[in-house]
Coordinates of C-alpha atoms in Angstrom, one line a residue:
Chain A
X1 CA 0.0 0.0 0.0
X2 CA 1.2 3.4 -0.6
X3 CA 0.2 6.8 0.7
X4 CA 0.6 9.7 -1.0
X5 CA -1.1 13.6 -0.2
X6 CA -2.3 14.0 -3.3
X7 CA -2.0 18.0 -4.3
X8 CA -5.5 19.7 -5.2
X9 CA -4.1 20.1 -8.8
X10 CA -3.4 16.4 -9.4
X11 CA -4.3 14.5 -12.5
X12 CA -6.0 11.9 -11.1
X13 CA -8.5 14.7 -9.1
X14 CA -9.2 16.6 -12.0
X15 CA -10.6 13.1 -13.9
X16 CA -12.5 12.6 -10.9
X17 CA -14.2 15.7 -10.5
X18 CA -14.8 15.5 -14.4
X19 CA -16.4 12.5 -14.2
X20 CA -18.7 13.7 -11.5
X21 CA -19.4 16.5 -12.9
X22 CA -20.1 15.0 -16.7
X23 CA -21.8 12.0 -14.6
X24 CA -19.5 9.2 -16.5
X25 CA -16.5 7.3 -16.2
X26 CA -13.6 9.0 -16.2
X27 CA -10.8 9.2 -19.2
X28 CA -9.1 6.3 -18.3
X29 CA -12.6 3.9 -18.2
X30 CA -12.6 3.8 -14.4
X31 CA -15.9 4.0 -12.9
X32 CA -16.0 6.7 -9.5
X33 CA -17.1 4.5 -6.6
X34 CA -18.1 6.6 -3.4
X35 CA -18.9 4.9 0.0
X36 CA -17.4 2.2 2.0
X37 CA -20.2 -0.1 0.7
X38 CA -19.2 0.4 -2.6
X39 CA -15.7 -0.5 -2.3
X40 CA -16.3 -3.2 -0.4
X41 CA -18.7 -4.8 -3.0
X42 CA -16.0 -3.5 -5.5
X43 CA -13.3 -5.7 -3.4
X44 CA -15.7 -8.8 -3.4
X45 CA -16.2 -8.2 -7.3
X46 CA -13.8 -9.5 -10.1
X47 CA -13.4 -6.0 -11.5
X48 CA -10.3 -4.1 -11.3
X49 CA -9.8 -1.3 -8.5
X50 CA -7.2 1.5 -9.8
X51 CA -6.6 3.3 -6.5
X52 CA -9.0 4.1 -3.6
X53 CA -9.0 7.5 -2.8
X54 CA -9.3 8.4 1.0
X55 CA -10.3 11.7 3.0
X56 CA -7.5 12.2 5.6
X57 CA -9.2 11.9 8.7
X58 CA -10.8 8.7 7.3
X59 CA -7.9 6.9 5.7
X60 CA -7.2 4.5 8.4
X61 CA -10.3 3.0 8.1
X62 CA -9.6 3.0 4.5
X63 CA -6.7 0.9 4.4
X64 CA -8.6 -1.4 7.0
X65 CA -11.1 -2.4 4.3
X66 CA -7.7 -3.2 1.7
X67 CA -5.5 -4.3 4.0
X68 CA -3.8 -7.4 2.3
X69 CA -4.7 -6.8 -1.1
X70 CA -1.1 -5.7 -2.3
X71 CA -1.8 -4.3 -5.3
X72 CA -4.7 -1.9 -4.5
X73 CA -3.2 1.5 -4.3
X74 CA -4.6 3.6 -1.7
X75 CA -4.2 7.6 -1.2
X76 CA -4.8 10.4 1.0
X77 CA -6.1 13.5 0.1
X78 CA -7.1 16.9 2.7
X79 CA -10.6 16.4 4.0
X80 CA -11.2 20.0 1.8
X81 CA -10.1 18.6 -1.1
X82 CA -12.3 15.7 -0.8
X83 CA -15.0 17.4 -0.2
X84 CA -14.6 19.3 -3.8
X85 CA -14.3 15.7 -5.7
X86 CA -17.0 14.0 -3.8
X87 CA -20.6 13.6 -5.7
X88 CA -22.5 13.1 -2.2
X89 CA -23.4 16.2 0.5
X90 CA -22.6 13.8 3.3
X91 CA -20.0 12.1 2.2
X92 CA -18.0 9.5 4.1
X93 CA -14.6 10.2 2.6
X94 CA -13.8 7.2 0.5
X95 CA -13.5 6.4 -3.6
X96 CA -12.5 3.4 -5.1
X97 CA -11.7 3.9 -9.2
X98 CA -13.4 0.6 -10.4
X99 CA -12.9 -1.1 -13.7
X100 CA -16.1 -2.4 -14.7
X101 CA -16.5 -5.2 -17.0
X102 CA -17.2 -4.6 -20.6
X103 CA -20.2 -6.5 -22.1
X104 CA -21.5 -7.4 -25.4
X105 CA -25.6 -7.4 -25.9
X106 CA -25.1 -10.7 -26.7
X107 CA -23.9 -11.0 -23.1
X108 CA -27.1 -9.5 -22.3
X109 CA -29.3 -12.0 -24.3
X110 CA -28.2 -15.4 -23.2
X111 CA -29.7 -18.4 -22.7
X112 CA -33.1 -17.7 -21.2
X113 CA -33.3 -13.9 -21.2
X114 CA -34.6 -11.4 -19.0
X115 CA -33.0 -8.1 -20.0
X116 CA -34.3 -4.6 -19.3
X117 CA -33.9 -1.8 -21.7
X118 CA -33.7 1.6 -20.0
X119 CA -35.2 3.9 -22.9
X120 CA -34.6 7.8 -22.6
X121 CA -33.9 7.1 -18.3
X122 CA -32.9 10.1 -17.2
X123 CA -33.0 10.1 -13.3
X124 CA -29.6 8.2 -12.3
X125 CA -31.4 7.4 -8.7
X126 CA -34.0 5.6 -10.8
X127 CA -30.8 3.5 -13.8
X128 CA -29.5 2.2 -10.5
X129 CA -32.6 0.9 -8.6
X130 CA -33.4 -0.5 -11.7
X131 CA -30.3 -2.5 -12.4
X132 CA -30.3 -3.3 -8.6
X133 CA -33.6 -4.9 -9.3
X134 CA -32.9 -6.7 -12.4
X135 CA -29.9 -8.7 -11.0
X136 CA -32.1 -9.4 -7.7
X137 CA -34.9 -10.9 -9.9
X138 CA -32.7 -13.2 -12.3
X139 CA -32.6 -10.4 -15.1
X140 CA -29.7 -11.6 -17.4
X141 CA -28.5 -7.8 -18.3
X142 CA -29.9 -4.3 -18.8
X143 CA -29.0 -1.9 -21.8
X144 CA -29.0 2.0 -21.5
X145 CA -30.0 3.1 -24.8
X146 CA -28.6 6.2 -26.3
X147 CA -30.4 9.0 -24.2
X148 CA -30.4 7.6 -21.2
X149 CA -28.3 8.1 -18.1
X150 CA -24.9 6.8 -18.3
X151 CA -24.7 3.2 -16.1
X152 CA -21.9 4.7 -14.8
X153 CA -22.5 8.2 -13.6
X154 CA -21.4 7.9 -9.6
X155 CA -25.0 8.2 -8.7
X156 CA -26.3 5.6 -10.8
X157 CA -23.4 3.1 -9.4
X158 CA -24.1 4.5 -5.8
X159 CA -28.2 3.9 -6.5
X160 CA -27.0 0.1 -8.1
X161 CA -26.3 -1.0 -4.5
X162 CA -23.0 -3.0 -6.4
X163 CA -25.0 -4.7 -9.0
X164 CA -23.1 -2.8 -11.6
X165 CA -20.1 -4.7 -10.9
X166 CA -22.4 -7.9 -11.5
X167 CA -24.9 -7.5 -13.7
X168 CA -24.0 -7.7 -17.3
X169 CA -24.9 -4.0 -18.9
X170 CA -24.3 -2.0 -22.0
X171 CA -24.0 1.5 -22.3
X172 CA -25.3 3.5 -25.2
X173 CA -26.6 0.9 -26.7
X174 CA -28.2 1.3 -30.3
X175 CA -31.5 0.8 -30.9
X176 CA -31.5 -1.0 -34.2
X177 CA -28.4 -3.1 -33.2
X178 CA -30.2 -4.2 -30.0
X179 CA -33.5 -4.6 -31.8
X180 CA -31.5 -6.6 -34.4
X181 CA -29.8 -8.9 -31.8
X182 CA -33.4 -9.4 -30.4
X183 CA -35.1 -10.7 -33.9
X184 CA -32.2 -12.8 -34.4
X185 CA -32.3 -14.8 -31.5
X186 CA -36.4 -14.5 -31.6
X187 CA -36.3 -13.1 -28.2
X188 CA -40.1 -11.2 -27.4
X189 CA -39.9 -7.6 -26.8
X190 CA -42.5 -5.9 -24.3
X191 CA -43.0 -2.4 -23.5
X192 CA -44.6 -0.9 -20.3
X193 CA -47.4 1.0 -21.4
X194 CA -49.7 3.3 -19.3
X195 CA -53.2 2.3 -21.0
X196 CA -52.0 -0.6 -22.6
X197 CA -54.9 -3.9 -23.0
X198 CA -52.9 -6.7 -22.1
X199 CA -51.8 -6.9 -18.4
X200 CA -48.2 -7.6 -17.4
X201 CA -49.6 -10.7 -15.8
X202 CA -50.7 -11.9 -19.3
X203 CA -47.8 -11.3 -20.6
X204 CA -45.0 -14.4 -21.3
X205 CA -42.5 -13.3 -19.1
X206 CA -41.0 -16.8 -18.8
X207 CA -39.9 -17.5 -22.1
X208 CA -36.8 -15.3 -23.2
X209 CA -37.9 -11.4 -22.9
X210 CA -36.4 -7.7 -23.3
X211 CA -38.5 -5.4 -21.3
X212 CA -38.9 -1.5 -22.2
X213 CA -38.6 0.9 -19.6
X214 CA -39.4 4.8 -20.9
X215 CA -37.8 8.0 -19.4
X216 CA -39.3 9.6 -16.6
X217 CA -41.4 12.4 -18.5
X218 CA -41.6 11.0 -22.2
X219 CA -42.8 7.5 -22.3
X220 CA -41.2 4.7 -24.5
X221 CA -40.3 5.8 -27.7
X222 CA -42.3 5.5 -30.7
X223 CA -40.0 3.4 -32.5
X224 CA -39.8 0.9 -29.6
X225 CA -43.4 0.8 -29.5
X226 CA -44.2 -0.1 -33.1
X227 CA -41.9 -3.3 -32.1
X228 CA -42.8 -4.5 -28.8
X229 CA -45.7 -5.5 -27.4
X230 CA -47.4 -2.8 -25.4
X231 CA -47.9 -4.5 -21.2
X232 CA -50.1 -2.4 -18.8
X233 CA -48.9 -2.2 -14.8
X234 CA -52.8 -2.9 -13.1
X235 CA -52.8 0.6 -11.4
X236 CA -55.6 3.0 -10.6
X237 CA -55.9 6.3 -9.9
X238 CA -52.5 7.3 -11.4
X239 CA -51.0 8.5 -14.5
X240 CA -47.9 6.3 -14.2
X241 CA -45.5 4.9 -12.0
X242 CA -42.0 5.9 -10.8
X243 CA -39.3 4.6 -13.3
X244 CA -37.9 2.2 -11.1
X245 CA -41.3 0.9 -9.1
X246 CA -42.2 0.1 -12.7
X247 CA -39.2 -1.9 -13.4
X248 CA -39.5 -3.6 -10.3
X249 CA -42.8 -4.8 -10.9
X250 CA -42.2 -6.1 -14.4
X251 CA -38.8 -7.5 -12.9
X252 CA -40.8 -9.4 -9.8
X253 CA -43.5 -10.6 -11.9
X254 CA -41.4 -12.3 -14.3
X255 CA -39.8 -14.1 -11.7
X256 CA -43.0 -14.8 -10.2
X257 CA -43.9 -16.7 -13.8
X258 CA -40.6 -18.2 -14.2
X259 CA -41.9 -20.3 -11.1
X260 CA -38.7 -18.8 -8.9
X261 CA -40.4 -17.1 -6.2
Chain B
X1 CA -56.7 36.9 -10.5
X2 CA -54.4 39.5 -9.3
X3 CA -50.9 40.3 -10.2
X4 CA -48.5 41.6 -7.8
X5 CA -44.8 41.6 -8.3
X6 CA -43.2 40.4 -4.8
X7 CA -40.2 41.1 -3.8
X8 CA -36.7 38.9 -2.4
X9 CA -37.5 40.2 1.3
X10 CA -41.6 39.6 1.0
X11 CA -42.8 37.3 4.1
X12 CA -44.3 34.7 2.0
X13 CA -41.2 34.1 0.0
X14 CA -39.7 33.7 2.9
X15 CA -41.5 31.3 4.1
X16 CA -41.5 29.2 0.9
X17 CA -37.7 29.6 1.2
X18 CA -37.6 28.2 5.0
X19 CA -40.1 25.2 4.0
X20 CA -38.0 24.3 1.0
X21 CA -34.9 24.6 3.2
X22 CA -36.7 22.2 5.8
X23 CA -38.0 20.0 3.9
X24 CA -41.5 20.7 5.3
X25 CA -44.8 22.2 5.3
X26 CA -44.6 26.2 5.2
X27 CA -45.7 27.6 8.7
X28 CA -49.4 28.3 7.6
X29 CA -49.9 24.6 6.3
X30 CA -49.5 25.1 2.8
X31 CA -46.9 22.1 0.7
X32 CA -45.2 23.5 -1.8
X33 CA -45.9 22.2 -4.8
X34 CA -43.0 22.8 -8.0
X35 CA -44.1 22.6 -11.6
X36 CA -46.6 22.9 -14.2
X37 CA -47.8 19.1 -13.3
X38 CA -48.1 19.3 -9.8
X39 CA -50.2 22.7 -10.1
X40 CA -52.8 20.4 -12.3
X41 CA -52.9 17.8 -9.9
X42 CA -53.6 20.0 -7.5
X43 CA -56.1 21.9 -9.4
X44 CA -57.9 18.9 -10.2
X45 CA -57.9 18.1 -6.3
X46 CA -60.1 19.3 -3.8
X47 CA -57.1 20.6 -1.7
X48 CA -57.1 24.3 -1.0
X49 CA -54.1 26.3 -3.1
X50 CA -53.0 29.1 -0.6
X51 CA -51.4 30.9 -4.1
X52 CA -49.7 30.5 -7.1
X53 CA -46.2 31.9 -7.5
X54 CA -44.5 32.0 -10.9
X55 CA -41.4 33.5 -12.3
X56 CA -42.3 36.7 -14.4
X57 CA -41.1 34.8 -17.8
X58 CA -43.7 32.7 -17.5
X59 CA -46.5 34.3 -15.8
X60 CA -48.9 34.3 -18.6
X61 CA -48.7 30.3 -19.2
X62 CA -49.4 30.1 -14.9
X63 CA -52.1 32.6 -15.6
X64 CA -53.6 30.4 -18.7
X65 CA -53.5 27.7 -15.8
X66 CA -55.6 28.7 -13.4
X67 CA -57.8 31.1 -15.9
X68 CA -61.6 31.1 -14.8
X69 CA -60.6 30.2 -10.8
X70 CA -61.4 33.1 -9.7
X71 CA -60.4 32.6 -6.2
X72 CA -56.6 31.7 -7.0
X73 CA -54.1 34.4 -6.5
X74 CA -51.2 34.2 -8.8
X75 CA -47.9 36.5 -7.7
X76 CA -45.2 36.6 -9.7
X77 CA -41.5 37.2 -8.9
X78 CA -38.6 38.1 -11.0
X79 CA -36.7 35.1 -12.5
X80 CA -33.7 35.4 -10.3
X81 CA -36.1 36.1 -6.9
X82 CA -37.8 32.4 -8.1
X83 CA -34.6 30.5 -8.8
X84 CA -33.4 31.1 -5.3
X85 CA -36.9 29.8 -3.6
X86 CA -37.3 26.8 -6.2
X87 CA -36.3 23.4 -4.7
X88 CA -35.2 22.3 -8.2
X89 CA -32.5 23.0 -10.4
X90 CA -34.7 22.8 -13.6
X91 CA -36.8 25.2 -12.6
X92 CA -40.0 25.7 -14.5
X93 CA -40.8 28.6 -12.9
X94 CA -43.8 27.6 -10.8
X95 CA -44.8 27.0 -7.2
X96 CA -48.3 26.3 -5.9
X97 CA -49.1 26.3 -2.4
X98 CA -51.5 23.5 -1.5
X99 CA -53.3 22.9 1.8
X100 CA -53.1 19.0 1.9
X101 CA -55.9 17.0 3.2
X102 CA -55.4 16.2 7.0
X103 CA -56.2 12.6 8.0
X104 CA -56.5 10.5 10.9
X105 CA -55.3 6.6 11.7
X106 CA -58.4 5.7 11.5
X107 CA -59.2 6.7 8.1
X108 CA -56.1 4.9 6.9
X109 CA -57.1 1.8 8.4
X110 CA -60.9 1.8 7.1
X111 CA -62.4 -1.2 4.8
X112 CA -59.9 -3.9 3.5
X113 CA -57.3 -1.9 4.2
X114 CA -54.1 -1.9 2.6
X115 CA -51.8 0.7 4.4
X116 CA -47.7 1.1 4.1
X117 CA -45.9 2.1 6.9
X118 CA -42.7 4.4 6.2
X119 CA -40.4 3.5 9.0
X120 CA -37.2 5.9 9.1
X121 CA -37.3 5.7 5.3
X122 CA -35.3 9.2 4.7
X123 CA -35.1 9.7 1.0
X124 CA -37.7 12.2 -0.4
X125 CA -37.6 10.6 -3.6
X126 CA -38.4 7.2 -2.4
X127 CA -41.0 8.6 0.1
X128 CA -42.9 9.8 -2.9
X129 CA -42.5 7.4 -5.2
X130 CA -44.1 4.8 -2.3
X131 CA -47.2 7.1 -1.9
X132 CA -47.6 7.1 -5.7
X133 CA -47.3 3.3 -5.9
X134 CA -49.6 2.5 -2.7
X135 CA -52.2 5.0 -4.4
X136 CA -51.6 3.1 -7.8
X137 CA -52.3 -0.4 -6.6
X138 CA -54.9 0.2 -4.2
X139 CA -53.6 1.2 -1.1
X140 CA -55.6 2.8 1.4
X141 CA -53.2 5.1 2.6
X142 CA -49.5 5.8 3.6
X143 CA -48.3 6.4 7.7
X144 CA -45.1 8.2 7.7
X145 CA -44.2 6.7 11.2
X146 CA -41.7 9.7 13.2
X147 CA -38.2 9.4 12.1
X148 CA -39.1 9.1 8.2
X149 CA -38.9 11.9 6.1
X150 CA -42.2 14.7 5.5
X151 CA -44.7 13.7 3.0
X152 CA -44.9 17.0 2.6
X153 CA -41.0 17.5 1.9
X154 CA -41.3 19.5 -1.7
X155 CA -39.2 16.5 -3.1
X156 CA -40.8 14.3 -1.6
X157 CA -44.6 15.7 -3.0
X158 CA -43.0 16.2 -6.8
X159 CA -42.0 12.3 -6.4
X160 CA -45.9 11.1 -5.5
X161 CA -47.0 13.1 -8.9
X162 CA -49.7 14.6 -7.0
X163 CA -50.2 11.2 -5.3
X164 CA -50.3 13.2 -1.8
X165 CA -52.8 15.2 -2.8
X166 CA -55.0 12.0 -2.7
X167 CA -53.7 9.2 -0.7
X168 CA -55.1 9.6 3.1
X169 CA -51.9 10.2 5.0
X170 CA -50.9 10.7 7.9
X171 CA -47.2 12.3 9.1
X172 CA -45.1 12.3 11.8
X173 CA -47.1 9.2 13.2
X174 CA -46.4 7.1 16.3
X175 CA -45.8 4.1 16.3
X176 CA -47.6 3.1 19.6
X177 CA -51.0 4.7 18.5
X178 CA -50.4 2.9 14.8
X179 CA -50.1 -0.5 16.7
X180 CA -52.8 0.3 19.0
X181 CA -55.0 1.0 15.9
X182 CA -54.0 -2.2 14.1
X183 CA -54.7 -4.4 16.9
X184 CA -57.8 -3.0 18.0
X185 CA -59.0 -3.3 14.1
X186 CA -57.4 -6.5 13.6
X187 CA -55.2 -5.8 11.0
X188 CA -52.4 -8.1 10.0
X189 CA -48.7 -6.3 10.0
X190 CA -45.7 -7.4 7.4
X191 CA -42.5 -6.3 7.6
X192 CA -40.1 -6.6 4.5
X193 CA -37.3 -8.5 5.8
X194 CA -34.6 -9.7 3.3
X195 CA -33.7 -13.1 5.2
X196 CA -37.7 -13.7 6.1
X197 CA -38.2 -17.3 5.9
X198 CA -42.4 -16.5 4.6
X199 CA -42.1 -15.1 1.2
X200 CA -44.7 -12.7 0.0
X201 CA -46.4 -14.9 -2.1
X202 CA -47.2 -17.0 1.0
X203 CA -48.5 -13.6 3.1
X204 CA -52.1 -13.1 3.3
X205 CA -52.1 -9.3 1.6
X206 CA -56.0 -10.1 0.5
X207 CA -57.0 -9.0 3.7
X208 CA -57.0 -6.1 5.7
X209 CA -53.1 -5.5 6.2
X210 CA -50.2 -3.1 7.0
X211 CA -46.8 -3.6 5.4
X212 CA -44.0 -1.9 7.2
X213 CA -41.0 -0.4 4.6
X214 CA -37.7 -0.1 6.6
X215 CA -35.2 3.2 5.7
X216 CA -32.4 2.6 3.2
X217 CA -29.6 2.0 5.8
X218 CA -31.4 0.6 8.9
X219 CA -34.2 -1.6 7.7
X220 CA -37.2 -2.1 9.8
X221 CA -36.9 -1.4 13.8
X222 CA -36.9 -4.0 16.3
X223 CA -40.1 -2.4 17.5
X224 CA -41.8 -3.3 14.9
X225 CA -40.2 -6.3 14.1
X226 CA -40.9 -7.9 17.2
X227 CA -44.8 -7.2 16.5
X228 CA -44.9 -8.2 12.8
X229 CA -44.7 -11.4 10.7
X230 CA -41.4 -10.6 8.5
X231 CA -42.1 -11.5 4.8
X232 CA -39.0 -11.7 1.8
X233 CA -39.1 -10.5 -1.4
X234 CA -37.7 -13.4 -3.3
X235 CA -34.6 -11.7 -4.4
X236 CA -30.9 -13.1 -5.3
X237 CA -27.6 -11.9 -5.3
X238 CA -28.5 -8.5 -3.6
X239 CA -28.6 -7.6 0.0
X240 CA -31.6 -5.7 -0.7
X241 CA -34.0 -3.1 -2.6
X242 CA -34.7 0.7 -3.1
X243 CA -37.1 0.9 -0.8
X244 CA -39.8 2.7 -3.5
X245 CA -38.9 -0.7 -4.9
X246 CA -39.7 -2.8 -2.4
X247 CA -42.7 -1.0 -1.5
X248 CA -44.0 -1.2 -5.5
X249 CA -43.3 -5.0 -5.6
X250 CA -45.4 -5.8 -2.2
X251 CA -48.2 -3.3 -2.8
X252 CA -48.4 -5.0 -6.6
X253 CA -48.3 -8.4 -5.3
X254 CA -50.6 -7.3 -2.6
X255 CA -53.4 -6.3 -5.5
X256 CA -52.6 -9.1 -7.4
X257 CA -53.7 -11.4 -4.7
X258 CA -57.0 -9.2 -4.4
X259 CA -57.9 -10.4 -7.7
X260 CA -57.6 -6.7 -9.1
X261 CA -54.8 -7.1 -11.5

């Protein structure tokens, strides 16, 4: 392990606090992990950790959590200087740089599929609850299509609970590519639909199945709807559901038909 | 409809600004309700709106609004005055203040009830989003037990989409008089417990229940754990859910063993 007081003007800081700010990875692909939770789920994970950046008055307890792992490279920064890189108000001083896997959508649509496609989702709260979701209820991947929150913006990964460093997931995806890769391995593709006829519990969630999950104000795009098969949520008395309740739904009851529950 | 331009130092502005800050009701009793959606849902409510404040670019469309309510006062505010009271980045330049209903226990617990128990959950967002899903699938209302965030937290009302201006709820509950209610009425009590041994499926939501959400760190409290029958959500691989999550997936499974899905 090696310390170093990283200066306010380092390299590595300014990639950081780019990568919060433009809510991606940073330059060099690593993805900005911030909390003890998240490092330790990072540790437990296969993917790579690049350093793990500590607050001072914290970094003790930081090099707790890696102690043994040679070749994780911690350092300390001034508690003011953290403060400035960090993407949460109440921080608790600690970021691991995390490699994340890299995934093909074919990697998404194995064997029997259950893969969620985040269409125009915007909230990064809501693109990690819902990838927290699909790995807890036996989804096989999610794709962000172009337009949606990057998998990978802090709060996203924070939201994901560590199920980004599971969960197979592509970024940007493209639509016609995905659709593509869909038809050719004759995969259904549902949509979640407001005033839709058929109910999500009518629905074949057990045989192999994308799911379409639309932004927060738009909907499900048009040309995803002319492809899928439009599912209705059984609610009353409101317009829609939050982004990720809606997932989570669509997630549970397919699990539910899969005869897993 | 009258116009009047307030200005930075006017008393009710300040009062928005403190209720915002807190995360709370405004001192008379009003919720502060930000954007063009919220106004509508409120509109289309029976809920009293104290007044309408908008930013002068956008005065007329607020106006067009609430056109032919002739009791509604509309105020408008320069553009920089109303960035500094909005709660919201991406401001849209509008702020309704809404009387919500008050309720008691007692109407929460009425019929076949359904209710959801916030227990120290402490995310507005989540908060919301949980009121919007227990209006969606039925739920007869929503007790914020103390130690949870307001329902009537600005973030917290934009996340119900006008779902609080509906739901019977009641804030800042106690605990003691909730469990008095629910035994004296009968009512069975969940908990959402990730290692439960009863899954939901197995819990008996078609009758008159309360299901206890636990905050995003903590979980459910002893308290309450020693008084409920813990039910899992048949997850894998995670430790847990978003709690809007959680709440969505027992509140749907709940109506879907009503027969209403």
């Amino acid at each position: 392990m090696t310390e170093t007081l990283l200066g306010e003007k380092n390299p590595l800081l300014k990639q950081v606090r780019r990568a919060v700010a433009r809510g991606s990875l940073t330059e060099d692909g690593f993805a900005v992990a911030e909390s003890f939770h998240l490092l330790e789920e990072a540790l437990a994970s296969d993917c790579e950790i690049g350093v793990v950046i500590a607050a001072e008055s914290v970094k003790s307890a930081v090099a707790a959590h890696v102690r043994g792992l040679k070749r994780t490279r911690v350092v300390a920064v001034r508690d003011a200087v953290f403060a400035e890189i960090a993407s949460t108000e109440a921080t608790q001083g600690v970021i691991a740089l995390v490699r994340p896997p890299a995934w093909t959508l074919d990697q998404l649509l194995r064997g029997r599929s259950l893969v969620v496609v985040l269409d125009g989702v915007q909230d990064p709260g809501n693109a990690g609850a819902i990838v927290r979701a699909a790995e807890a209820f036996g989804g096989t991947g999610a794709a962000f299509l172009k337009g949606s929150v990057s998998p990978y913006n802090p709060k996203s990964l924070r939201a994901s609970a560590g199920s980004l460093f599971r969960l197979p997931v592509v970024a940007h995806a493209d639509q016609n590519l995905l659709l593509a890769a869909i038809d050719h391995k004759r995969i259904a593709l549902y949509a979640a639909v407001p005033r839709a006829k058929k109910g999500i519990a009518d629905a074949r969630f057990a045989e192999s199945c994308a799911i379409v999950i639309g932004g927060e104000g738009r909907g499900v795009s048009q040309a995803l709807l002319d492809r899928a098969t439009a599912v209705r949520i059984p609610t009353s008395g409101v317009e829609s559901l939050n982004a990720a309740v809606a997932a989570g739904v669509l997630l549970y009851e397919a699990r539910r038909q899969r005869g897993t529950v």
